[in-house]
């Protein structure tokens, strides 16, 4: 191909071993995260493992044979052997998220296939600048948990945006690597506002050897906003990976 | 597969236009692209057809618009399982570009590439005979940048990752060469009616 002014980041090699096979997943636990989001833990005995940032496809089947399938990011780290966790927002009128939030209980079975897609994956080998909003933090949390579980020393920073503290998913798990940003309501003394050039500048000033690999996840509006801030701050376009809700 | 306890799904109307495993996204048009939306002005957009052709050629914005207009009106299907009905894209049939370069007899496949560096592979037979377009209009307006504007490829009978946004060109080959998502585990062809989502489907 001819040289182009823009570039898609390089692919990351990931195992694709079980991506073609639907597997039975048994719900073992439900943890509430916020009033809108909960984490669903599944036992998937033959899960081949994933790289943080990958997703899976999940399907539910009705008695008349109707099937609904959706892509979901995996929240858990790869070392959670035989288990995967998904954190799902309760979407208004959502037939799959609605089932999870109002019907599902431990012991229920669904089907999953994956892990899927190596593009948004972070193997833990490069400094990672993570920016997420709302449930866009889910694949990023898989990365943070992986970083912790393995005791990795490679730099990792997370900028996470939520409407307010009560809507911040995984609030109790964040550490020094995380900067929360609140867009509507914030605790006393914490400013209210969206992710800004100043936030990104702070992280860019802290640029590690080898530079950041940036991962952006959220609604399309958020992804456009955050990726533009990164480009304006000098982050090369071929080192920005974007996962948009769709 | 067993029935999921307590799952009924949303009320359904029989829709023969919905491929297996898809749902109707209604008025939504989700944006799915892995890269930063490029800041690409119409004046800077070009479209090249090269590789196994008698005469390689590049069109600029005005040259492409001088070709006979052609529109697609119909449905589109994304591998992430949404479908969108009754959309209209205005532009030019890909046949008009291919006729101008005269593909070599040995050309069997193509790689579409974007101004971002994105690539996707297609059999040439999926791009000819009025089945593919270069488009710059959506509905009555210009194609939005986040959906591939100023111009994108559309191949509506295949999953939409084949319809390269910000399309920069087409390289004709005598073999199949997997593109960006195809190297990431997606199916080489991507026919929604046969549910060719992932490698091995």
Short mmCIF file of C-alpha atoms in Angstrom, two decimals:
data_model
loop_
_atom_site.label_atom_id
_atom_site.label_comp_id
_atom_site.label_asym_id
_atom_site.label_seq_id
_atom_site.Cartn_x
_atom_site.Cartn_y
_atom_site.Cartn_z
CA UNK A 1 0.00 0.00 0.00
CA UNK A 2 1.21 3.55 -0.55
CA UNK A 3 2.38 5.56 2.45
CA UNK A 4 -0.55 7.16 4.25
CA UNK A 5 -0.75 10.12 6.57
CA UNK A 6 -2.61 8.12 9.17
CA UNK A 7 -1.95 4.69 10.46
CA UNK A 8 -3.80 1.94 12.21
CA UNK A 9 -1.83 0.64 15.20
CA UNK A 10 -0.09 -2.67 14.74
CA UNK A 11 -1.92 -5.83 15.56
CA UNK A 12 -1.23 -7.66 18.77
CA UNK A 13 -0.77 -11.38 18.53
CA UNK A 14 -3.36 -13.13 20.66
CA UNK A 15 -4.57 -16.70 21.05
CA UNK A 16 -7.62 -17.37 18.92
CA UNK A 17 -7.96 -21.00 19.92
CA UNK A 18 -11.55 -21.14 21.10
CA UNK A 19 -12.97 -18.16 19.21
CA UNK A 20 -14.86 -20.41 16.81
CA UNK A 21 -16.61 -22.53 19.42
CA UNK A 22 -19.64 -21.72 21.52
CA UNK A 23 -19.07 -22.82 25.10
CA UNK A 24 -21.39 -23.16 28.04
CA UNK A 25 -20.85 -20.53 30.73
CA UNK A 26 -22.42 -20.92 34.18
CA UNK A 27 -23.22 -17.81 36.17
CA UNK A 28 -21.64 -18.20 39.60
CA UNK A 29 -21.89 -14.75 41.19
CA UNK A 30 -23.43 -11.31 40.72
CA UNK A 31 -21.84 -8.23 42.28
CA UNK A 32 -23.50 -4.84 42.17
CA UNK A 33 -21.13 -2.07 41.08
CA UNK A 34 -23.45 0.95 40.79
CA UNK A 35 -27.22 1.44 40.57
CA UNK A 36 -26.97 0.78 36.81
CA UNK A 37 -24.11 -1.70 36.53
CA UNK A 38 -23.34 -5.12 37.93
CA UNK A 39 -20.58 -7.66 37.45
CA UNK A 40 -21.53 -11.16 36.34
CA UNK A 41 -19.02 -13.92 37.06
CA UNK A 42 -19.07 -17.07 34.94
CA UNK A 43 -17.39 -20.43 35.15
CA UNK A 44 -16.21 -21.35 31.65
CA UNK A 45 -14.19 -24.54 32.22
CA UNK A 46 -12.65 -24.71 28.73
CA UNK A 47 -11.86 -21.00 28.42
CA UNK A 48 -8.48 -20.80 26.65
CA UNK A 49 -7.55 -17.53 28.34
CA UNK A 50 -7.57 -14.03 26.93
CA UNK A 51 -5.43 -10.93 26.72
CA UNK A 52 -6.77 -7.93 28.71
CA UNK A 53 -8.91 -5.74 26.44
CA UNK A 54 -10.39 -8.59 24.41
CA UNK A 55 -14.12 -9.24 24.26
CA UNK A 56 -16.43 -12.20 23.82
CA UNK A 57 -19.77 -12.85 22.17
CA UNK A 58 -22.57 -13.98 24.43
CA UNK A 59 -25.90 -15.48 23.40
CA UNK A 60 -29.24 -16.16 25.01
CA UNK A 61 -31.95 -18.34 23.50
CA UNK A 62 -35.70 -18.03 24.02
CA UNK A 63 -38.07 -21.02 24.12
CA UNK A 64 -39.26 -20.30 20.56
CA UNK A 65 -35.69 -20.55 19.25
CA UNK A 66 -35.10 -16.78 19.10
CA UNK A 67 -31.45 -15.99 19.75
CA UNK A 68 -29.95 -12.71 20.94
CA UNK A 69 -26.19 -12.24 20.84
CA UNK A 70 -24.02 -9.33 21.93
CA UNK A 71 -20.34 -8.45 22.17
CA UNK A 72 -19.08 -7.65 25.68
CA UNK A 73 -15.66 -6.63 26.94
CA UNK A 74 -14.09 -8.95 29.49
CA UNK A 75 -13.52 -7.32 32.89
CA UNK A 76 -11.44 -10.02 34.57
CA UNK A 77 -7.70 -10.57 34.15
CA UNK A 78 -6.38 -13.60 32.23
CA UNK A 79 -5.13 -15.44 35.30
CA UNK A 80 -8.65 -15.98 36.70
CA UNK A 81 -8.44 -19.57 35.48
CA UNK A 82 -11.67 -21.06 34.18
CA UNK A 83 -13.64 -17.91 34.93
CA UNK A 84 -14.53 -14.72 33.12
CA UNK A 85 -16.33 -11.65 34.44
CA UNK A 86 -18.46 -9.16 32.51
CA UNK A 87 -19.70 -5.85 33.87
CA UNK A 88 -22.95 -4.87 32.20
CA UNK A 89 -24.88 -1.62 32.26
CA UNK A 90 -28.63 -2.00 32.50
CA UNK A 91 -29.56 -0.54 29.10
CA UNK A 92 -33.08 0.92 28.78
CA UNK A 93 -35.11 -1.66 26.90
CA UNK A 94 -32.03 -3.85 26.48
CA UNK A 95 -33.19 -7.42 25.98
CA UNK A 96 -29.88 -9.01 26.97
CA UNK A 97 -28.79 -6.58 29.70
CA UNK A 98 -32.40 -6.54 30.91
CA UNK A 99 -32.34 -10.30 31.34
CA UNK A 100 -29.07 -10.11 33.26
CA UNK A 101 -30.26 -7.35 35.57
CA UNK A 102 -33.77 -8.61 36.30
CA UNK A 103 -33.84 -12.38 35.75
CA UNK A 104 -30.36 -13.92 35.97
CA UNK A 105 -29.23 -15.73 39.11
CA UNK A 106 -26.32 -18.00 39.97
CA UNK A 107 -26.67 -21.38 38.32
CA UNK A 108 -28.08 -19.98 35.06
CA UNK A 109 -26.35 -21.00 31.87
CA UNK A 110 -25.59 -18.92 28.80
CA UNK A 111 -23.27 -19.51 25.86
CA UNK A 112 -20.11 -17.60 25.00
CA UNK A 113 -17.49 -17.67 22.29
CA UNK A 114 -14.14 -16.01 22.34
CA UNK A 115 -11.84 -14.38 23.14
CA UNK A 116 -12.31 -12.14 20.12
CA UNK A 117 -10.27 -9.42 18.43
CA UNK A 118 -6.65 -8.66 19.16
CA UNK A 119 -6.72 -4.99 18.34
CA UNK A 120 -7.66 -3.48 21.70
CA UNK A 121 -5.60 -6.01 23.62
CA UNK A 122 -2.82 -5.09 26.05
CA UNK A 123 -0.46 -7.98 26.83
CA UNK A 124 1.29 -6.04 29.61
CA UNK A 125 4.46 -5.45 27.63
CA UNK A 126 4.27 -1.69 26.94
CA UNK A 127 3.50 1.46 28.94
CA UNK A 128 -0.25 1.95 28.80
CA UNK A 129 -2.27 5.15 29.02
CA UNK A 130 -5.90 4.14 29.55
CA UNK A 131 -8.82 6.55 29.12
CA UNK A 132 -12.38 5.37 29.65
CA UNK A 133 -15.84 6.69 30.42
CA UNK A 134 -18.82 4.96 31.98
CA UNK A 135 -18.75 1.25 31.31
CA UNK A 136 -15.90 1.94 28.87
CA UNK A 137 -13.69 1.32 31.87
CA UNK A 138 -14.49 -2.42 31.75
CA UNK A 139 -11.76 -3.62 29.33
CA UNK A 140 -9.35 -1.12 30.90
CA UNK A 141 -9.99 -2.65 34.33
CA UNK A 142 -8.97 -6.04 32.94
CA UNK A 143 -5.64 -4.37 32.10
CA UNK A 144 -5.29 -2.75 35.55
CA UNK A 145 -6.08 -6.06 37.27
CA UNK A 146 -3.60 -7.89 35.05
CA UNK A 147 -0.95 -5.31 35.90
CA UNK A 148 -1.58 -5.86 39.62
CA UNK A 149 -1.97 -9.63 39.54
CA UNK A 150 1.31 -10.08 37.71
CA UNK A 151 3.12 -7.36 39.66
CA UNK A 152 4.15 -5.72 36.38
CA UNK A 153 6.51 -2.76 36.57
CA UNK A 154 5.68 -1.32 33.13
CA UNK A 155 4.00 2.10 33.64
CA UNK A 156 0.21 2.17 33.55
CA UNK A 157 -2.17 5.12 34.09
CA UNK A 158 -5.95 5.23 34.04
CA UNK A 159 -8.12 8.27 33.47
CA UNK A 160 -11.73 7.30 34.15
CA UNK A 161 -14.75 9.53 33.65
CA UNK A 162 -18.12 9.08 35.37
CA UNK A 163 -21.11 11.34 35.98
CA UNK A 164 -20.51 11.20 39.71
CA UNK A 165 -18.86 9.11 42.43
CA UNK A 166 -21.96 6.91 42.79
CA UNK A 167 -21.74 5.99 39.09
CA UNK A 168 -18.03 5.20 39.13
CA UNK A 169 -17.67 1.49 38.37
CA UNK A 170 -15.00 -0.36 40.43
CA UNK A 171 -14.65 2.75 42.65
CA UNK A 172 -13.16 0.83 45.57
CA UNK A 173 -10.49 -0.85 43.46
CA UNK A 174 -8.61 2.14 42.08
CA UNK A 175 -5.17 3.05 43.33
CA UNK A 176 -2.46 5.58 42.60
CA UNK A 177 -2.56 4.69 38.89
CA UNK A 178 -6.06 6.16 38.52
CA UNK A 179 -7.40 9.70 38.10
CA UNK A 180 -11.20 9.83 38.30
CA UNK A 181 -12.96 12.65 36.46
CA UNK A 182 -16.53 13.59 37.39
CA UNK A 183 -18.75 15.33 34.85
CA UNK A 184 -21.89 16.16 36.90
CA UNK A 185 -21.29 15.81 40.63
CA UNK A 186 -18.08 15.39 42.57
CA UNK A 187 -17.05 15.02 46.19
CA UNK A 188 -16.25 18.20 48.15
CA UNK A 189 -13.09 19.81 46.83
CA UNK A 190 -12.99 17.83 43.58
CA UNK A 191 -13.70 19.83 40.40
CA UNK A 192 -16.58 18.93 38.08
CA UNK A 193 -15.81 18.74 34.36
CA UNK A 194 -15.01 16.48 31.47
CA UNK A 195 -11.69 14.89 30.53
CA UNK A 196 -9.61 17.86 29.36
CA UNK A 197 -6.42 18.80 27.61
CA UNK A 198 -4.95 19.49 31.06
CA UNK A 199 -5.56 15.90 32.18
CA UNK A 200 -3.94 14.55 29.04
CA UNK A 201 -1.05 17.03 29.28
CA UNK A 202 -0.27 15.81 32.81
CA UNK A 203 -0.07 12.24 31.58
CA UNK A 204 1.93 13.20 28.49
CA UNK A 205 4.41 15.09 30.67
CA UNK A 206 4.92 11.86 32.55
CA UNK A 207 5.81 10.05 29.32
CA UNK A 208 7.82 6.87 30.01
CA UNK A 209 10.68 5.44 28.04
CA UNK A 210 9.20 3.92 24.88
CA UNK A 211 6.23 6.28 25.12
CA UNK A 212 2.62 5.45 25.88
CA UNK A 213 0.37 3.11 24.01
CA UNK A 214 -3.05 4.74 24.43
CA UNK A 215 -6.30 2.80 24.85
CA UNK A 216 -9.57 4.75 24.68
CA UNK A 217 -12.94 3.16 25.45
CA UNK A 218 -16.38 4.69 25.77
CA UNK A 219 -19.31 6.05 23.80
CA UNK A 220 -18.47 7.31 20.35
CA UNK A 221 -18.78 10.92 21.49
CA UNK A 222 -16.34 10.30 24.32
CA UNK A 223 -13.97 8.33 22.08
CA UNK A 224 -13.89 11.16 19.53
CA UNK A 225 -13.27 13.73 22.27
CA UNK A 226 -10.54 11.77 24.07
CA UNK A 227 -8.74 10.66 20.91
CA UNK A 228 -8.64 14.26 19.63
CA UNK A 229 -7.17 15.42 22.94
CA UNK A 230 -4.50 12.74 22.65
CA UNK A 231 -3.62 13.72 19.06
CA UNK A 232 -3.47 17.40 20.03
CA UNK A 233 -1.16 16.50 22.92
CA UNK A 234 1.24 14.82 20.53
CA UNK A 235 0.26 11.18 20.92
CA UNK A 236 0.95 9.49 17.54
CA UNK A 237 -2.26 8.30 15.83
CA UNK A 238 -0.76 4.90 15.22
CA UNK A 239 -0.44 4.42 18.98
CA UNK A 240 -4.05 5.12 19.85
CA UNK A 241 -6.42 2.16 20.02
CA UNK A 242 -10.12 2.88 20.25
CA UNK A 243 -13.05 0.74 21.32
CA UNK A 244 -16.38 2.50 20.78
CA UNK A 245 -19.70 1.32 22.10
CA UNK A 246 -21.77 0.15 19.20
CA UNK B 1 -28.18 -25.11 22.83
CA UNK B 2 -30.46 -25.07 25.83
CA UNK B 3 -33.09 -22.42 26.31
CA UNK B 4 -31.93 -19.62 28.62
CA UNK B 5 -34.14 -19.68 31.72
CA UNK B 6 -36.56 -16.78 31.76
CA UNK B 7 -35.33 -15.23 28.53
CA UNK B 8 -38.06 -14.19 26.10
CA UNK B 9 -36.32 -11.46 24.10
CA UNK B 10 -38.03 -8.35 22.90
CA UNK B 11 -41.30 -8.61 20.97
CA UNK B 12 -40.55 -9.75 17.45
CA UNK B 13 -42.02 -8.95 14.11
CA UNK B 14 -41.22 -11.32 11.30
CA UNK B 15 -38.54 -9.62 9.25
CA UNK B 16 -37.16 -11.53 6.30
CA UNK B 17 -34.51 -8.87 5.83
CA UNK B 18 -32.75 -9.75 9.08
CA UNK B 19 -29.82 -12.16 8.66
CA UNK B 20 -29.31 -14.82 11.36
CA UNK B 21 -28.07 -13.53 14.71
CA UNK B 22 -28.79 -9.89 13.85
CA UNK B 23 -31.12 -7.36 15.47
CA UNK B 24 -32.70 -4.21 14.05
CA UNK B 25 -30.80 -1.15 15.29
CA UNK B 26 -33.70 1.10 14.31
CA UNK B 27 -32.63 4.73 14.08
CA UNK B 28 -29.24 4.07 15.65
CA UNK B 29 -26.13 3.90 13.55
CA UNK B 30 -23.34 2.79 15.88
CA UNK B 31 -19.85 3.98 15.04
CA UNK B 32 -17.31 1.18 14.97
CA UNK B 33 -13.79 2.06 13.97
CA UNK B 34 -10.60 1.12 15.67
CA UNK B 35 -8.65 4.21 14.77
CA UNK B 36 -8.78 7.95 15.30
CA UNK B 37 -11.23 9.62 12.89
CA UNK B 38 -8.92 11.27 10.36
CA UNK B 39 -9.09 14.97 9.62
CA UNK B 40 -9.48 14.43 5.87
CA UNK B 41 -10.86 17.27 3.73
CA UNK B 42 -12.65 16.45 0.46
CA UNK B 43 -9.92 18.34 -1.40
CA UNK B 44 -7.32 15.96 0.08
CA UNK B 45 -9.28 12.78 -0.62
CA UNK B 46 -8.05 10.57 -3.46
CA UNK B 47 -9.04 7.15 -4.70
CA UNK B 48 -6.57 4.93 -6.55
CA UNK B 49 -7.07 1.60 -8.30
CA UNK B 50 -3.79 -0.22 -8.90
CA UNK B 51 -2.24 -3.67 -8.91
CA UNK B 52 -3.30 -6.03 -11.70
CA UNK B 53 -4.84 -3.45 -14.02
CA UNK B 54 -4.10 -2.31 -17.56
CA UNK B 55 -3.87 1.30 -16.45
CA UNK B 56 -3.44 2.42 -12.83
CA UNK B 57 -5.46 5.51 -12.03
CA UNK B 58 -6.10 8.01 -9.23
CA UNK B 59 -9.21 10.16 -8.94
CA UNK B 60 -9.53 13.33 -6.92
CA UNK B 61 -12.77 14.57 -5.38
CA UNK B 62 -14.00 16.48 -8.47
CA UNK B 63 -12.91 13.76 -10.91
CA UNK B 64 -14.78 11.11 -8.93
CA UNK B 65 -17.87 13.30 -8.79
CA UNK B 66 -17.76 13.66 -12.59
CA UNK B 67 -18.50 9.92 -12.96
CA UNK B 68 -22.15 8.83 -13.42
CA UNK B 69 -23.96 9.01 -10.07
CA UNK B 70 -25.30 5.85 -8.50
CA UNK B 71 -26.98 5.24 -5.15
CA UNK B 72 -27.50 2.26 -2.88
CA UNK B 73 -30.80 2.07 -1.08
CA UNK B 74 -31.24 -0.91 1.20
CA UNK B 75 -29.95 -2.56 4.35
CA UNK B 76 -26.57 -2.85 6.06
CA UNK B 77 -25.34 -5.46 8.54
CA UNK B 78 -22.55 -5.19 11.13
CA UNK B 79 -20.74 -8.23 12.52
CA UNK B 80 -21.37 -6.90 16.05
CA UNK B 81 -24.97 -8.01 15.33
CA UNK B 82 -26.91 -4.85 14.47
CA UNK B 83 -28.57 -4.34 11.11
CA UNK B 84 -29.96 -1.10 9.76
CA UNK B 85 -32.79 -1.02 7.26
CA UNK B 86 -33.60 1.28 4.37
CA UNK B 87 -30.50 3.44 4.31
CA UNK B 88 -29.43 5.50 1.31
CA UNK B 89 -25.85 6.10 0.23
CA UNK B 90 -25.12 8.29 -2.79
CA UNK B 91 -21.92 8.15 -4.83
CA UNK B 92 -20.61 6.20 -7.80
CA UNK B 93 -20.72 2.51 -8.61
CA UNK B 94 -17.33 0.85 -8.21
CA UNK B 95 -17.86 -0.56 -11.71
CA UNK B 96 -17.27 2.94 -13.10
CA UNK B 97 -13.80 3.04 -11.52
CA UNK B 98 -12.93 -0.55 -12.48
CA UNK B 99 -14.03 -0.05 -16.10
CA UNK B 100 -11.59 2.82 -16.39
CA UNK B 101 -8.55 0.81 -15.21
CA UNK B 102 -9.42 -2.44 -17.04
CA UNK B 103 -8.62 -5.24 -14.57
CA UNK B 104 -6.19 -7.90 -15.81
CA UNK B 105 -7.74 -11.33 -16.53
CA UNK B 106 -5.75 -12.88 -13.67
CA UNK B 107 -7.13 -10.42 -11.08
CA UNK B 108 -9.35 -12.42 -8.71
CA UNK B 109 -9.19 -10.49 -5.41
CA UNK B 110 -8.71 -7.01 -4.09
CA UNK B 111 -7.50 -5.29 -0.95
CA UNK B 112 -9.34 -2.10 -0.14
CA UNK B 113 -7.19 0.33 1.84
CA UNK B 114 -8.04 3.47 3.71
CA UNK B 115 -6.34 6.82 4.27
CA UNK B 116 -5.85 5.60 7.85
CA UNK B 117 -3.96 2.48 6.85
CA UNK B 118 -6.94 0.16 7.48
CA UNK B 119 -7.22 -2.73 5.02
CA UNK B 120 -9.82 -5.34 4.11
CA UNK B 121 -9.82 -8.08 1.47
CA UNK B 122 -12.57 -8.94 -1.00
CA UNK B 123 -13.07 -11.30 -3.92
CA UNK B 124 -13.29 -9.15 -7.07
CA UNK B 125 -16.66 -10.78 -7.82
CA UNK B 126 -18.06 -9.08 -4.70
CA UNK B 127 -17.05 -5.66 -6.02
CA UNK B 128 -18.41 -5.81 -9.58
CA UNK B 129 -21.81 -6.03 -11.22
CA UNK B 130 -23.42 -3.19 -9.29
CA UNK B 131 -22.68 -4.65 -5.83
CA UNK B 132 -20.25 -2.03 -4.49
CA UNK B 133 -20.02 1.75 -4.41
CA UNK B 134 -17.76 4.62 -3.45
CA UNK B 135 -20.12 6.94 -1.56
CA UNK B 136 -20.01 10.47 -0.15
CA UNK B 137 -23.67 10.98 0.72
CA UNK B 138 -25.75 9.48 3.50
CA UNK B 139 -29.46 10.21 3.27
CA UNK B 140 -29.66 13.74 1.87
CA UNK B 141 -26.43 15.02 3.36
CA UNK B 142 -22.71 14.50 3.22
CA UNK B 143 -21.34 11.28 4.74
CA UNK B 144 -20.29 12.16 8.35
CA UNK B 145 -16.56 11.87 9.09
CA UNK B 146 -17.06 9.31 11.85
CA UNK B 147 -18.88 7.10 9.33
CA UNK B 148 -16.07 7.33 6.80
CA UNK B 149 -16.59 10.74 5.21
CA UNK B 150 -15.61 12.34 2.98
CA UNK B 151 -15.88 9.01 1.11
CA UNK B 152 -16.04 5.31 1.90
CA UNK B 153 -16.49 2.01 0.16
CA UNK B 154 -19.77 0.20 0.68
CA UNK B 155 -20.29 -3.49 -0.09
CA UNK B 156 -23.71 -3.90 1.51
CA UNK B 157 -24.16 -7.63 0.87
CA UNK B 158 -21.20 -8.35 3.21
CA UNK B 159 -20.68 -7.47 6.91
CA UNK B 160 -19.88 -3.80 7.17
CA UNK B 161 -16.23 -4.11 8.21
CA UNK B 162 -15.65 -4.83 4.49
CA UNK B 163 -16.98 -1.35 3.64
CA UNK B 164 -13.73 0.51 4.31
CA UNK B 165 -14.18 4.01 5.72
CA UNK B 166 -12.02 6.89 4.39
CA UNK B 167 -11.24 4.64 1.43
CA UNK B 168 -8.02 5.53 -0.39
CA UNK B 169 -7.80 2.77 -2.96
CA UNK B 170 -8.19 -0.73 -4.21
CA UNK B 171 -5.31 -3.01 -5.12
CA UNK B 172 -6.15 -5.85 -7.49
CA UNK B 173 -4.40 -9.16 -6.82
CA UNK B 174 -4.34 -12.71 -8.19
CA UNK B 175 -4.71 -14.13 -4.66
CA UNK B 176 -6.56 -13.49 -1.41
CA UNK B 177 -4.66 -11.37 1.11
CA UNK B 178 -6.33 -10.98 4.53
CA UNK B 179 -6.78 -7.42 5.76
CA UNK B 180 -6.85 -5.83 9.21
CA UNK B 181 -9.76 -7.63 10.88
CA UNK B 182 -9.29 -10.78 8.84
CA UNK B 183 -5.82 -11.10 10.40
CA UNK B 184 -7.51 -10.51 13.75
CA UNK B 185 -9.67 -13.60 13.56
CA UNK B 186 -12.58 -12.44 11.43
CA UNK B 187 -13.91 -14.39 8.45
CA UNK B 188 -12.25 -13.81 5.08
CA UNK B 189 -15.52 -13.15 3.21
CA UNK B 190 -18.13 -12.10 5.78
CA UNK B 191 -21.48 -13.06 4.23
CA UNK B 192 -24.15 -12.11 6.83
CA UNK B 193 -26.69 -14.60 5.44
CA UNK B 194 -24.27 -17.46 6.10
CA UNK B 195 -23.18 -15.88 9.40
CA UNK B 196 -19.53 -15.79 8.35
CA UNK B 197 -18.40 -13.77 11.37
CA UNK B 198 -15.18 -15.32 12.55
CA UNK B 199 -12.44 -17.48 11.10
CA UNK B 200 -13.84 -21.00 10.88
CA UNK B 201 -17.53 -20.00 10.61
#
